[in-house]
């Protein structure tokens, strides 16, 4: 009995030793436990966005697991994902403790990050046309938008737009390139099978020596021969919120729909306000409203005047060339014969014109729907036009100035109520009210034709001028020149007064052309 008791004690001690040894082995050799060392914190609880996701032995492990978790979240979407990621670790020093497997911690992190996604930014394309900008969700939408602007004028679909990097820019900016269907096919063919060097060289040689043969009308293809955009287009990639993107049909409508833009119309010979309103498709009242120089539909316009008009234009201009055939009546340019003895105001028609007729092949340049220019590349005259021949003077004509300083315009040219008994109801000049004795000057240089009393004019002076015109100065108080005397422009010829049929001190002034009075205000400088 004593023997068994002693044996049992030895066996119990041995089991205790084995158990202690097993504990030490597990502490120092099993990977899920941290050895106890007196070195400070050796076990760290990982907290992501306020939630515990596992335990690690070093903070650096948590950071690497975090990077992997973010990568996995980003892989779930092709877009740019913004997610809150506040990573913390809480450390403590332990004798032994269990850490979590990396896979488990990363899975926990992915779950937390996925539930905390703030927003997704879509890969997008910003299209800038001058000052206009639109955001589209895909490159194909950008191509569709720009293609719609071309298709508006290319009903047969012969031209295609492609995007390419702008080599002139340092940053990655896309721009456009417009190709014909044939060029698209040729590019694809060259990409598959590049032409052998010797064959390409021979082809170029034969093209260079091929003789140029004049085309007949039937040899022209006619229709569109080139297209390009008339505005600068820039396209850049960006990541944007979904609510910042524009639907394709909305973008097409905004870019291709016409809107009114201000333009300038230069008046040409033969223009009237009514004709300009018809040409520009602008109502007369709207045309007058846009131009301060116009008071009403009777307002005077001159060749070279510039009028503000509005024209319908889209945001993206398309410039194109069309080869066109047409037949038309045409006129030859006027032939001028200079006469150095005449003033530039004098002309004489030596030959009347007559229109001709011709068949034409022309290259017509358009910007949107507006015709910009025409270049005739072939024409056939059915019958020849006869040009107009005009003889014209080359001398600069004399000018006319106001014959007094100051004064108040008291009576205009034309019909009026009779101001006093004996006066005319049609005023053949203009009157300036001015005190008696005001100096009167020659409006233009010339020769005095009359100087003295003139019945209803009272004291009067007539002056003949080199351009055939005559000026008259009436109701004078004193005449300072005599008949036959030569006077210069601005020379003092009389003093104003109140003689003849007059209602008060003033100067009456007339200009006569070919013996008939005209409105002096239209000729004074």
XYZ file of C-alpha atoms in Angstrom:
525
model
C 0.000 0.000 0.000
C 2.831 2.305 0.786
C 4.436 1.388 -2.510
C 1.310 2.409 -4.477
C 1.033 5.701 -2.592
C 4.624 6.594 -3.397
C 4.170 5.602 -7.038
C 1.031 7.744 -7.340
C 2.844 10.782 -5.961
C 5.667 10.389 -8.456
C 3.178 10.001 -11.318
C 1.239 13.138 -10.242
C 4.441 15.186 -10.111
C 5.395 13.937 -13.562
C 1.989 14.900 -15.009
C 2.306 18.348 -13.510
C 5.732 18.748 -15.152
C 4.326 17.608 -18.498
C 1.415 20.087 -18.221
C 3.761 22.976 -17.368
C 5.987 21.990 -20.300
C 2.961 21.927 -22.636
C 1.963 25.435 -21.548
C 5.434 26.770 -22.256
C 5.550 25.038 -25.650
C 2.191 26.502 -26.610
C 3.263 29.958 -25.483
C 6.562 29.995 -27.358
C 5.836 27.940 -30.472
C 2.111 28.178 -31.423
C 1.544 31.152 -33.883
C -1.734 32.399 -32.398
C -0.197 33.308 -29.067
C 2.049 36.229 -28.143
C 5.091 35.532 -25.984
C 5.309 37.518 -22.843
C 8.159 39.960 -22.797
C 8.728 42.969 -20.626
C 8.850 45.312 -23.619
C 5.583 47.236 -23.279
C 2.348 46.724 -25.286
C 2.444 43.484 -27.256
C -1.214 42.963 -28.237
C -3.404 45.531 -30.064
C -7.136 45.691 -30.571
C -7.915 47.144 -34.028
C -10.779 49.651 -34.221
C -12.092 50.852 -37.645
C -14.660 53.642 -37.737
C -15.472 52.964 -34.083
C -15.964 49.194 -34.511
C -13.599 46.410 -33.343
C -12.415 44.269 -36.265
C -9.726 42.054 -34.643
C -6.525 41.748 -32.631
C -2.958 42.054 -33.956
C 0.477 41.880 -32.421
C 1.792 45.048 -34.081
C 0.059 48.308 -35.259
C 1.870 48.027 -38.610
C -0.095 44.858 -39.360
C -3.374 46.749 -38.944
C -2.251 49.381 -41.452
C -1.262 46.788 -44.080
C -4.572 44.932 -43.576
C -6.345 48.265 -44.032
C -4.680 48.860 -47.409
C -5.766 45.421 -48.609
C -9.334 45.997 -47.407
C -9.525 49.327 -49.278
C -8.217 47.641 -52.420
C -10.926 44.987 -52.237
C -13.657 47.604 -51.712
C -12.364 49.622 -54.697
C -12.348 46.469 -56.897
C -16.065 46.011 -56.346
C -16.766 49.185 -58.469
C -15.303 50.601 -61.660
C -15.914 54.074 -60.287
C -14.027 56.133 -57.723
C -15.339 55.245 -54.230
C -15.009 57.670 -51.333
C -15.261 55.945 -47.929
C -14.600 57.029 -44.362
C -11.633 55.113 -42.857
C -10.650 56.095 -39.314
C -8.213 53.411 -38.099
C -7.193 53.157 -34.419
C -5.313 50.589 -32.325
C -5.567 50.066 -28.555
C -2.517 48.254 -27.079
C -1.825 46.365 -23.849
C 0.927 44.203 -22.367
C -0.070 40.559 -21.770
C 1.630 37.356 -20.655
C -0.068 35.500 -23.463
C -3.001 36.165 -25.772
C -4.554 35.168 -29.053
C -4.379 37.302 -32.243
C -6.830 37.000 -35.152
C -5.970 35.561 -38.544
C -5.222 38.236 -41.211
C -8.028 36.967 -43.475
C -10.596 37.413 -40.717
C -9.448 40.968 -39.902
C -9.426 41.984 -43.575
C -12.947 40.557 -44.068
C -14.181 42.496 -41.050
C -12.568 45.681 -42.394
C -14.185 45.192 -45.840
C -17.613 44.870 -44.208
C -17.123 48.053 -42.187
C -15.791 50.058 -45.164
C -18.575 48.847 -47.472
C -21.217 49.966 -44.988
C -19.527 53.356 -44.566
C -19.183 54.332 -48.264
C -19.853 58.097 -48.402
C -20.321 58.461 -52.179
C -19.244 57.060 -55.504
C -17.634 59.382 -58.077
C -18.255 58.248 -61.640
C -15.537 58.303 -64.226
C -16.790 61.021 -66.566
C -15.831 63.312 -69.430
C -16.053 67.104 -69.298
C -16.663 68.596 -72.752
C -15.777 72.299 -73.109
C -16.972 74.220 -76.196
C -15.829 77.832 -75.881
C -17.414 78.892 -72.565
C -20.036 76.120 -72.553
C -19.352 72.948 -70.518
C -21.243 69.671 -70.225
C -20.443 66.495 -68.243
C -21.079 63.109 -69.866
C -20.750 59.649 -68.297
C -18.806 57.888 -71.072
C -16.472 58.390 -73.999
C -19.107 56.933 -76.327
C -21.569 59.634 -75.191
C -18.975 62.305 -76.031
C -18.588 60.854 -79.531
C -22.381 60.675 -79.954
C -22.765 64.320 -78.894
C -20.120 65.584 -81.326
C -21.390 63.294 -84.088
C -24.892 64.764 -83.701
C -23.512 68.208 -84.596
C -22.079 66.757 -87.831
C -25.146 64.683 -88.693
C -27.241 67.866 -88.684
C -25.542 68.781 -91.991
C -24.406 65.305 -93.165
C -27.633 63.475 -93.981
C -25.795 60.593 -95.677
C -23.508 59.940 -92.705
C -20.239 60.200 -94.656
C -18.246 61.809 -91.835
C -17.286 60.377 -88.463
C -15.676 61.998 -85.436
C -13.041 60.328 -83.304
C -11.280 61.427 -80.129
C -7.522 61.701 -79.876
C -5.011 63.147 -77.445
C -4.003 66.749 -78.107
C -0.241 66.517 -78.616
C 0.158 70.276 -78.122
C -0.991 70.079 -74.497
C 1.144 68.988 -71.563
C -1.816 67.594 -69.639
C -3.900 64.688 -71.022
C -6.547 66.587 -72.968
C -8.605 65.002 -75.733
C -9.531 66.775 -78.935
C -11.373 65.787 -82.118
C -10.519 64.480 -85.551
C -13.119 64.225 -88.340
C -12.693 61.493 -90.943
C -14.629 60.369 -94.001
C -15.914 56.813 -94.091
C -13.203 56.019 -96.654
C -10.524 57.367 -94.311
C -11.895 55.280 -91.440
C -11.723 52.147 -93.604
C -8.235 53.052 -94.820
C -6.996 53.541 -91.252
C -8.338 50.119 -90.307
C -6.745 48.537 -93.368
C -3.367 50.113 -92.634
C -3.555 48.932 -89.036
C -4.026 45.343 -90.237
C -1.723 45.295 -93.233
C 0.858 48.041 -93.693
C 1.702 48.625 -97.330
C 5.172 47.428 -98.281
C 7.741 50.218 -98.540
C 8.630 49.638 -102.187
C 4.971 49.367 -103.222
C 4.114 52.618 -101.404
C 7.038 54.386 -103.072
C 5.957 53.234 -106.552
C 2.372 54.320 -105.831
C 3.576 57.817 -104.902
C 5.708 58.040 -108.057
C 2.796 57.128 -110.334
C 0.516 59.604 -108.537
C 3.080 62.377 -109.063
C 3.456 61.774 -112.820
C -0.231 61.230 -113.502
C -1.283 64.021 -115.889
C -3.945 66.509 -114.855
C -7.023 66.293 -117.057
C -9.707 68.958 -117.010
C -12.888 67.569 -115.557
C -16.236 67.668 -117.281
C -19.403 68.481 -115.335
C -20.243 64.769 -115.023
C -16.854 64.048 -113.400
C -17.634 65.951 -110.199
C -19.040 63.957 -107.284
C -20.879 66.952 -105.777
C -22.007 67.092 -102.156
C -19.970 67.446 -98.971
C -16.205 67.510 -99.481
C -15.003 68.553 -96.004
C -16.272 69.154 -92.476
C -14.705 70.542 -89.332
C -15.780 72.186 -86.121
C -15.754 75.963 -86.029
C -15.194 76.150 -82.275
C -12.447 74.927 -79.959
C -13.347 71.643 -78.272
C -11.532 70.278 -75.205
C -12.351 67.001 -73.462
C -10.875 65.927 -70.122
C -11.517 62.940 -67.882
C -12.870 63.586 -64.389
C -14.598 61.838 -61.476
C -17.953 63.423 -60.704
C -21.079 62.767 -58.665
C -23.968 61.264 -60.565
C -26.130 64.372 -60.158
C -23.467 66.392 -62.012
C -23.819 64.306 -65.190
C -26.021 65.321 -68.125
C -28.143 62.893 -70.125
C -27.005 62.464 -73.715
C -30.270 63.617 -75.349
C -30.271 66.772 -73.196
C -26.649 67.541 -74.130
C -27.381 67.042 -77.844
C -30.327 69.411 -77.652
C -28.274 72.072 -75.836
C -25.334 71.864 -78.250
C -27.149 71.598 -81.601
C -30.233 73.744 -81.014
C -30.053 77.228 -82.538
C -30.087 80.225 -80.200
C -30.006 83.915 -80.987
C -26.565 85.546 -81.052
C -25.641 89.145 -81.859
C -23.990 89.900 -85.197
C -23.306 92.927 -87.420
C -24.808 93.599 -90.850
C -22.971 96.039 -93.127
C -25.252 98.046 -95.414
C -24.506 97.587 -99.132
C -25.584 99.568 -102.186
C -29.312 99.216 -102.877
C -30.217 98.163 -99.339
C -33.343 99.460 -97.634
C -34.454 98.761 -94.081
C -37.334 96.621 -95.314
C -34.992 94.570 -97.524
C -32.524 94.111 -94.632
C -35.389 92.939 -92.392
C -36.321 90.346 -95.033
C -32.677 89.284 -95.619
C -31.991 88.776 -91.926
C -35.459 87.417 -91.096
C -35.821 90.015 -88.331
C -39.107 91.946 -87.915
C -38.782 95.658 -88.688
C -39.788 96.778 -85.168
C -37.193 94.411 -83.653
C -34.494 95.720 -86.034
C -35.276 99.318 -85.029
C -35.312 98.370 -81.326
C -31.811 96.843 -81.539
C -30.240 99.875 -83.250
C -30.183 103.292 -81.536
C -29.342 104.957 -84.876
C -32.778 103.979 -86.252
C -35.814 105.992 -85.175
C -38.417 104.398 -87.437
C -38.796 102.563 -90.769
C -38.074 105.838 -92.614
C -34.663 106.325 -90.963
C -31.843 106.977 -93.425
C -29.114 104.344 -93.895
C -25.915 104.686 -95.951
C -23.572 102.222 -97.595
C -21.062 101.009 -95.009
C -23.346 101.588 -91.998
C -23.253 98.708 -89.514
C -26.502 97.457 -87.999
C -26.792 95.115 -85.035
C -28.755 91.996 -85.912
C -29.395 88.632 -84.274
C -28.679 85.354 -86.007
C -29.672 81.810 -84.968
C -26.553 79.779 -84.186
C -25.856 76.577 -82.212
C -23.277 76.376 -79.416
C -21.030 74.197 -81.592
C -20.413 75.612 -85.055
C -19.803 73.270 -87.975
C -17.778 74.577 -90.930
C -18.229 72.644 -94.148
C -17.508 72.767 -97.856
C -19.953 71.564 -100.475
C -19.271 70.990 -104.149
C -22.387 72.230 -105.939
C -23.731 72.481 -109.468
C -26.125 75.238 -110.448
C -27.148 77.441 -113.325
C -27.556 81.165 -112.898
C -27.924 84.515 -114.564
C -24.878 86.576 -113.832
C -23.557 90.097 -114.375
C -20.087 91.242 -115.272
C -18.344 93.663 -112.950
C -18.803 97.343 -113.755
C -16.015 98.839 -115.873
C -15.064 102.355 -114.814
C -13.468 104.971 -117.056
C -11.749 107.700 -115.013
C -12.125 111.358 -115.966
C -9.646 113.615 -114.196
C -11.614 116.749 -115.104
C -14.722 115.627 -113.252
C -15.489 115.553 -109.555
C -16.086 112.183 -107.932
C -19.761 113.117 -107.651
C -20.071 113.187 -111.442
C -20.748 110.003 -113.400
C -22.028 109.050 -116.856
C -23.144 105.628 -118.088
C -21.396 104.834 -121.383
C -22.814 101.318 -121.807
C -25.862 99.690 -120.246
C -25.372 96.168 -118.876
C -27.189 92.963 -119.732
C -27.112 89.704 -117.784
C -25.531 86.514 -119.065
C -26.193 82.883 -118.226
C -23.806 80.151 -117.126
C -23.501 76.626 -115.718
C -21.306 76.438 -112.638
C -19.479 73.945 -110.427
C -18.563 75.788 -107.227
C -17.122 75.035 -103.808
C -19.405 76.777 -101.327
C -18.197 77.382 -97.760
C -20.783 77.319 -94.969
C -20.709 77.990 -91.246
C -23.780 76.211 -89.928
C -26.528 77.342 -92.340
C -24.806 80.600 -93.303
C -23.030 80.792 -96.660
C -19.596 82.344 -96.137
C -17.953 82.301 -99.569
C -18.111 80.715 -103.012
C -15.255 79.631 -105.259
C -16.151 78.748 -108.855
C -14.014 75.809 -110.039
C -15.664 75.288 -113.422
C -18.084 77.312 -115.494
C -19.601 77.167 -118.937
C -21.063 80.338 -120.425
C -24.393 79.830 -122.150
C -24.422 83.418 -123.321
C -22.042 86.206 -122.309
C -22.997 89.078 -119.999
C -22.416 92.646 -121.170
C -20.714 94.820 -118.554
C -21.880 98.257 -117.524
C -19.342 100.955 -118.452
C -19.374 104.109 -116.346
C -17.317 107.270 -116.745
C -16.539 108.814 -113.373
C -14.687 111.799 -111.992
C -11.550 111.551 -109.921
C -11.352 115.049 -108.395
C -12.370 115.459 -104.778
C -15.432 117.763 -104.734
C -15.520 120.915 -102.611
C -17.042 120.761 -99.149
C -19.688 122.971 -97.540
C -19.652 124.387 -94.006
C -22.226 126.158 -91.853
C -22.137 129.851 -92.891
C -22.451 131.315 -89.360
C -21.179 130.541 -85.917
C -23.912 129.584 -83.467
C -27.486 130.567 -84.213
C -30.685 128.621 -83.551
C -32.305 126.565 -86.304
C -35.662 128.318 -86.536
C -37.092 126.916 -89.815
C -36.213 123.682 -91.621
C -36.279 122.787 -95.296
C -39.617 121.736 -96.829
C -43.317 122.327 -96.206
C -44.346 124.682 -93.395
C -47.104 127.022 -92.264
C -46.750 130.476 -93.787
C -44.806 132.438 -91.091
C -45.848 135.878 -92.400
C -47.741 137.442 -95.246
C -45.853 137.051 -98.523
C -43.749 134.128 -97.263
C -43.827 130.729 -99.014
C -45.493 127.611 -97.562
C -42.617 125.539 -98.989
C -39.352 126.634 -97.450
C -36.512 126.304 -99.984
C -33.706 126.669 -97.470
C -33.050 126.708 -93.736
C -33.083 129.606 -91.250
C -30.874 130.260 -88.266
C -32.148 132.921 -85.827
C -29.221 135.160 -84.952
C -28.765 138.844 -83.933
C -28.447 141.420 -86.729
C -24.799 142.034 -87.619
C -23.638 138.402 -87.129
C -20.791 137.584 -89.523
C -21.801 135.451 -92.540
C -19.107 133.284 -94.197
C -18.857 131.638 -97.604
C -19.978 128.009 -97.150
C -17.664 126.996 -100.024
C -15.144 128.776 -102.222
C -16.356 130.143 -105.583
C -17.349 133.236 -107.587
C -19.952 135.803 -106.480
C -22.850 135.693 -108.997
C -25.121 138.246 -107.317
C -24.700 140.755 -104.503
C -27.374 143.306 -103.564
C -31.119 143.617 -103.177
C -33.226 140.552 -104.043
C -36.893 141.394 -103.455
C -38.231 138.824 -100.928
C -34.650 137.908 -99.960
C -33.841 141.480 -98.985
C -30.088 141.976 -99.305
C -28.713 138.721 -100.754
C -25.478 137.074 -101.999
C -25.302 134.237 -104.590
C -22.053 132.262 -104.995
C -21.333 129.801 -107.839
C -19.029 126.878 -106.896
C -16.651 124.737 -109.014
C -18.839 121.609 -108.690
C -21.759 123.384 -110.375
C -23.665 124.085 -107.199
C -24.809 127.486 -105.945
C -25.321 128.837 -102.419
C -27.618 131.761 -101.463
C -27.511 133.912 -98.306
C -30.634 136.063 -97.633
C -32.127 138.746 -95.334
C -28.685 140.335 -94.862
C -28.121 143.719 -93.242
C -24.905 144.423 -95.203
C -23.187 142.890 -98.254
C -19.360 142.825 -98.168
C -18.567 141.375 -101.643
C -19.288 142.282 -105.268
C -20.331 140.375 -108.399
C -17.435 138.550 -110.091
C -15.331 138.489 -106.947
C -13.611 135.183 -106.065
C -14.050 134.106 -102.459
C -12.601 131.268 -100.403
C -14.362 128.909 -98.016
C -14.884 130.613 -94.639
C -14.306 134.168 -96.043
C -16.557 136.846 -94.495
C -19.059 137.927 -97.196
C -21.881 139.748 -95.313
C -23.620 140.538 -92.043
C -26.927 138.943 -91.057
C -30.065 141.047 -90.788
C -33.863 141.250 -91.121
C -34.405 142.627 -94.660
C -36.971 141.460 -97.224
C -39.890 139.253 -96.220
C -38.714 138.303 -92.738
C -40.221 137.657 -89.333
C -37.115 138.631 -87.366
C -33.297 138.746 -87.460
C -31.985 135.556 -89.056
C -29.904 134.110 -91.898
C -31.674 132.291 -94.732
C -29.369 129.749 -96.460
C -29.886 127.665 -99.629
C -27.933 125.132 -101.687
C -28.969 124.577 -105.311
C -27.965 121.615 -107.499
C -28.738 121.936 -111.214
C -30.877 124.969 -110.353
C -33.065 123.235 -107.746
C -32.940 123.754 -103.999
C -31.993 120.792 -101.804
C -31.916 120.361 -98.047
C -28.659 122.091 -96.980
C -28.337 119.998 -93.809
C -27.618 116.916 -95.950
C -24.547 118.578 -97.487
C -22.919 120.496 -94.635
C -19.803 119.039 -93.053
